[in-house]
Short mmCIF file of C-alpha atoms in Angstrom, two decimals:
data_model
loop_
_atom_site.label_atom_id
_atom_site.label_comp_id
_atom_site.label_asym_id
_atom_site.label_seq_id
_atom_site.Cartn_x
_atom_site.Cartn_y
_atom_site.Cartn_z
CA UNK A 1 0.04 0.05 -0.14
CA UNK A 2 1.31 3.32 -0.96
CA UNK A 3 1.25 5.93 1.84
CA UNK A 4 0.28 9.45 0.75
CA UNK A 5 1.77 12.08 3.03
CA UNK A 6 0.04 15.11 1.54
CA UNK A 7 -1.99 15.72 4.58
CA UNK A 8 1.03 15.78 6.67
CA UNK A 9 2.77 17.98 4.27
CA UNK A 10 0.00 20.39 4.36
CA UNK A 11 -0.03 20.25 8.08
CA UNK A 12 3.50 20.99 8.27
CA UNK A 13 3.17 23.80 5.96
CA UNK A 14 0.11 25.34 7.80
CA UNK A 15 2.15 25.10 11.20
CA UNK A 16 4.97 27.00 9.67
CA UNK A 17 2.61 29.66 8.52
CA UNK A 18 1.14 29.77 12.03
CA UNK A 19 4.37 30.22 13.50
CA UNK A 20 5.26 33.01 11.39
CA UNK A 21 1.72 34.72 11.95
CA UNK A 22 1.60 37.93 14.16
CA UNK A 23 -1.66 39.80 15.29
CA UNK A 24 -2.66 42.80 13.20
CA UNK A 25 -3.87 44.37 16.46
CA UNK A 26 -4.27 43.58 20.09
CA UNK A 27 -6.99 45.08 22.28
CA UNK A 28 -7.44 44.77 26.11
CA UNK A 29 -10.95 44.89 27.65
CA UNK A 30 -11.03 45.25 31.36
CA UNK A 31 -14.04 44.18 33.43
CA UNK A 32 -13.72 47.84 35.03
CA UNK A 33 -14.56 49.29 31.65
CA UNK A 34 -18.09 49.75 30.09
CA UNK A 35 -18.46 46.76 27.74
CA UNK A 36 -20.84 48.57 25.23
CA UNK A 37 -18.35 51.44 25.06
CA UNK A 38 -15.39 49.19 24.38
CA UNK A 39 -17.34 47.30 21.56
CA UNK A 40 -18.55 50.78 20.06
CA UNK A 41 -14.94 52.03 19.90
CA UNK A 42 -13.60 48.99 18.27
CA UNK A 43 -16.64 47.59 16.33
CA UNK A 44 -15.04 48.62 12.86
CA UNK A 45 -11.87 46.84 13.61
CA UNK A 46 -13.24 43.71 15.21
CA UNK A 47 -15.91 42.84 12.82
CA UNK A 48 -14.20 43.05 9.22
CA UNK A 49 -15.14 40.15 7.19
CA UNK A 50 -11.66 38.99 6.55
CA UNK A 51 -10.44 39.42 10.18
CA UNK A 52 -10.50 36.63 12.68
CA UNK A 53 -9.81 37.03 16.28
CA UNK A 54 -8.32 34.97 19.32
CA UNK A 55 -9.33 35.95 22.83
CA UNK A 56 -7.69 35.20 26.02
CA UNK A 57 -9.88 35.75 29.18
CA UNK A 58 -7.75 36.11 32.36
CA UNK A 59 -8.54 36.56 36.07
CA UNK A 60 -7.02 39.52 37.58
CA UNK A 61 -6.03 39.35 41.25
CA UNK A 62 -8.17 36.41 42.12
CA UNK A 63 -7.88 33.12 43.64
CA UNK A 64 -7.73 30.59 40.70
CA UNK A 65 -8.50 27.54 42.89
CA UNK A 66 -11.54 29.23 44.40
CA UNK A 67 -12.79 30.65 40.85
CA UNK A 68 -12.38 26.95 39.53
CA UNK A 69 -14.59 25.60 42.35
CA UNK A 70 -17.15 28.21 41.61
CA UNK A 71 -17.26 27.39 37.98
CA UNK A 72 -17.38 23.73 38.83
CA UNK A 73 -20.46 24.40 41.06
CA UNK A 74 -22.01 26.50 38.42
CA UNK A 75 -21.55 23.95 35.58
CA UNK A 76 -22.78 21.13 37.77
CA UNK A 77 -25.96 22.79 39.00
CA UNK A 78 -27.30 24.02 35.65
CA UNK A 79 -28.54 22.29 32.62
CA UNK A 80 -26.66 24.45 30.30
CA UNK A 81 -23.60 24.02 27.89
CA UNK A 82 -20.52 25.07 29.79
CA UNK A 83 -16.89 24.74 28.67
CA UNK A 84 -14.89 21.77 29.80
CA UNK A 85 -13.31 21.86 33.12
CA UNK A 86 -9.52 21.35 32.68
CA UNK A 87 -7.18 19.73 35.08
CA UNK A 88 -5.40 22.67 36.95
CA UNK A 89 -6.68 25.89 38.18
CA UNK A 90 -5.28 28.94 36.24
CA UNK A 91 -5.58 32.55 36.15
CA UNK A 92 -6.03 32.20 32.41
CA UNK A 93 -9.78 31.14 32.48
CA UNK A 94 -10.29 30.50 28.58
CA UNK A 95 -8.58 30.80 25.23
CA UNK A 96 -11.21 30.94 22.14
CA UNK A 97 -11.35 32.29 18.64
CA UNK A 98 -13.92 33.73 16.32
CA UNK A 99 -14.13 33.90 12.73
CA UNK A 100 -17.46 35.47 12.44
CA UNK A 101 -18.12 38.14 14.99
CA UNK A 102 -15.90 38.35 18.26
CA UNK A 103 -18.01 40.93 19.88
CA UNK A 104 -21.15 38.56 19.72
CA UNK A 105 -19.00 35.55 20.95
CA UNK A 106 -17.60 37.72 23.94
CA UNK A 107 -21.02 38.81 24.76
CA UNK A 108 -21.86 35.15 25.23
CA UNK A 109 -18.97 34.61 27.53
CA UNK A 110 -19.63 37.61 29.66
CA UNK A 111 -23.54 38.08 29.70
CA UNK A 112 -24.78 34.52 28.71
CA UNK A 113 -25.94 32.73 25.73
CA UNK A 114 -28.53 30.15 24.56
CA UNK A 115 -28.61 27.07 26.74
CA UNK A 116 -27.09 25.00 24.11
CA UNK A 117 -24.17 27.49 23.32
CA UNK A 118 -20.89 26.64 25.13
CA UNK A 119 -19.99 29.84 27.00
CA UNK A 120 -18.54 30.79 30.41
CA UNK A 121 -21.52 33.08 31.35
CA UNK A 122 -19.31 35.14 33.76
CA UNK A 123 -22.13 37.25 34.73
CA UNK A 124 -23.85 34.16 36.54
CA UNK A 125 -21.03 33.03 38.67
CA UNK A 126 -17.90 35.00 38.47
CA UNK A 127 -17.51 38.01 40.86
CA UNK A 128 -13.83 39.08 40.33
CA UNK A 129 -12.02 41.13 37.98
CA UNK A 130 -11.02 39.83 34.54
CA UNK A 131 -9.31 41.12 31.50
CA UNK A 132 -9.69 39.97 27.91
CA UNK A 133 -6.99 40.20 25.31
CA UNK A 134 -8.25 40.13 21.93
CA UNK A 135 -5.80 39.52 19.01
CA UNK A 136 -6.78 40.10 15.35
CA UNK A 137 -5.35 38.10 12.57
CA UNK A 138 -5.69 38.06 8.83
CA UNK A 139 -5.14 34.44 8.22
CA UNK A 140 -7.16 31.29 7.06
CA UNK A 141 -9.45 29.69 9.60
CA UNK A 142 -7.30 26.62 9.78
CA UNK A 143 -4.18 28.59 10.61
CA UNK A 144 -6.19 30.59 13.26
CA UNK A 145 -6.99 27.18 14.84
CA UNK A 146 -3.31 26.11 15.03
CA UNK A 147 -2.43 29.59 16.66
CA UNK A 148 -5.33 29.20 19.16
CA UNK A 149 -4.39 25.59 19.90
CA UNK A 150 -0.83 26.63 20.55
CA UNK A 151 -1.68 29.41 22.83
CA UNK A 152 -4.12 27.22 24.67
CA UNK A 153 -1.19 24.53 25.05
CA UNK A 154 1.08 27.33 26.46
CA UNK A 155 -1.28 29.06 28.72
CA UNK A 156 -3.07 25.93 30.14
CA UNK A 157 -6.56 27.64 30.55
CA UNK A 158 -8.73 26.47 33.43
CA UNK A 159 -11.67 25.96 31.08
CA UNK A 160 -12.38 24.89 27.48
CA UNK A 161 -11.34 22.18 25.01
CA UNK A 162 -8.53 22.63 22.32
CA UNK A 163 -9.31 22.01 18.77
CA UNK A 164 -12.08 23.34 16.63
CA UNK A 165 -15.76 22.96 16.52
CA UNK A 166 -15.84 21.61 13.13
CA UNK A 167 -14.69 18.10 13.80
#
């Protein structure tokens, strides 16, 4: 049987592109700021059709073990879709990406979403301070996924799975 390595060759090439990819812009949202004002200020840059975003949600000045416990309780007591609970507590709560509308996706994580949409729903269980770093990229979606997976691998977020949703 002849083995075709084109899949692996493509993956290696995509990984090289991902390693070279740099964000076009980086935005930081603090939970102390007004959410709508932040989105109004940056809406034009954040929802361009060919711009994708990766976001990192971090707890600021908190107790990661206590936060993990609170999320675990919230997740356990509700019949709603919540991100996976990872092995270790971390001040990095979640790493995610959006290829359509990062503003709507972040609102789902902050304010809540449909019960079948996987989101943190911070408003329901988290009382601390947080910061969201939003990095925008002009890359193909498969490259964005590799960048997100690499960030997640390095940052060890407390919640969320790795890999895309299209599997």
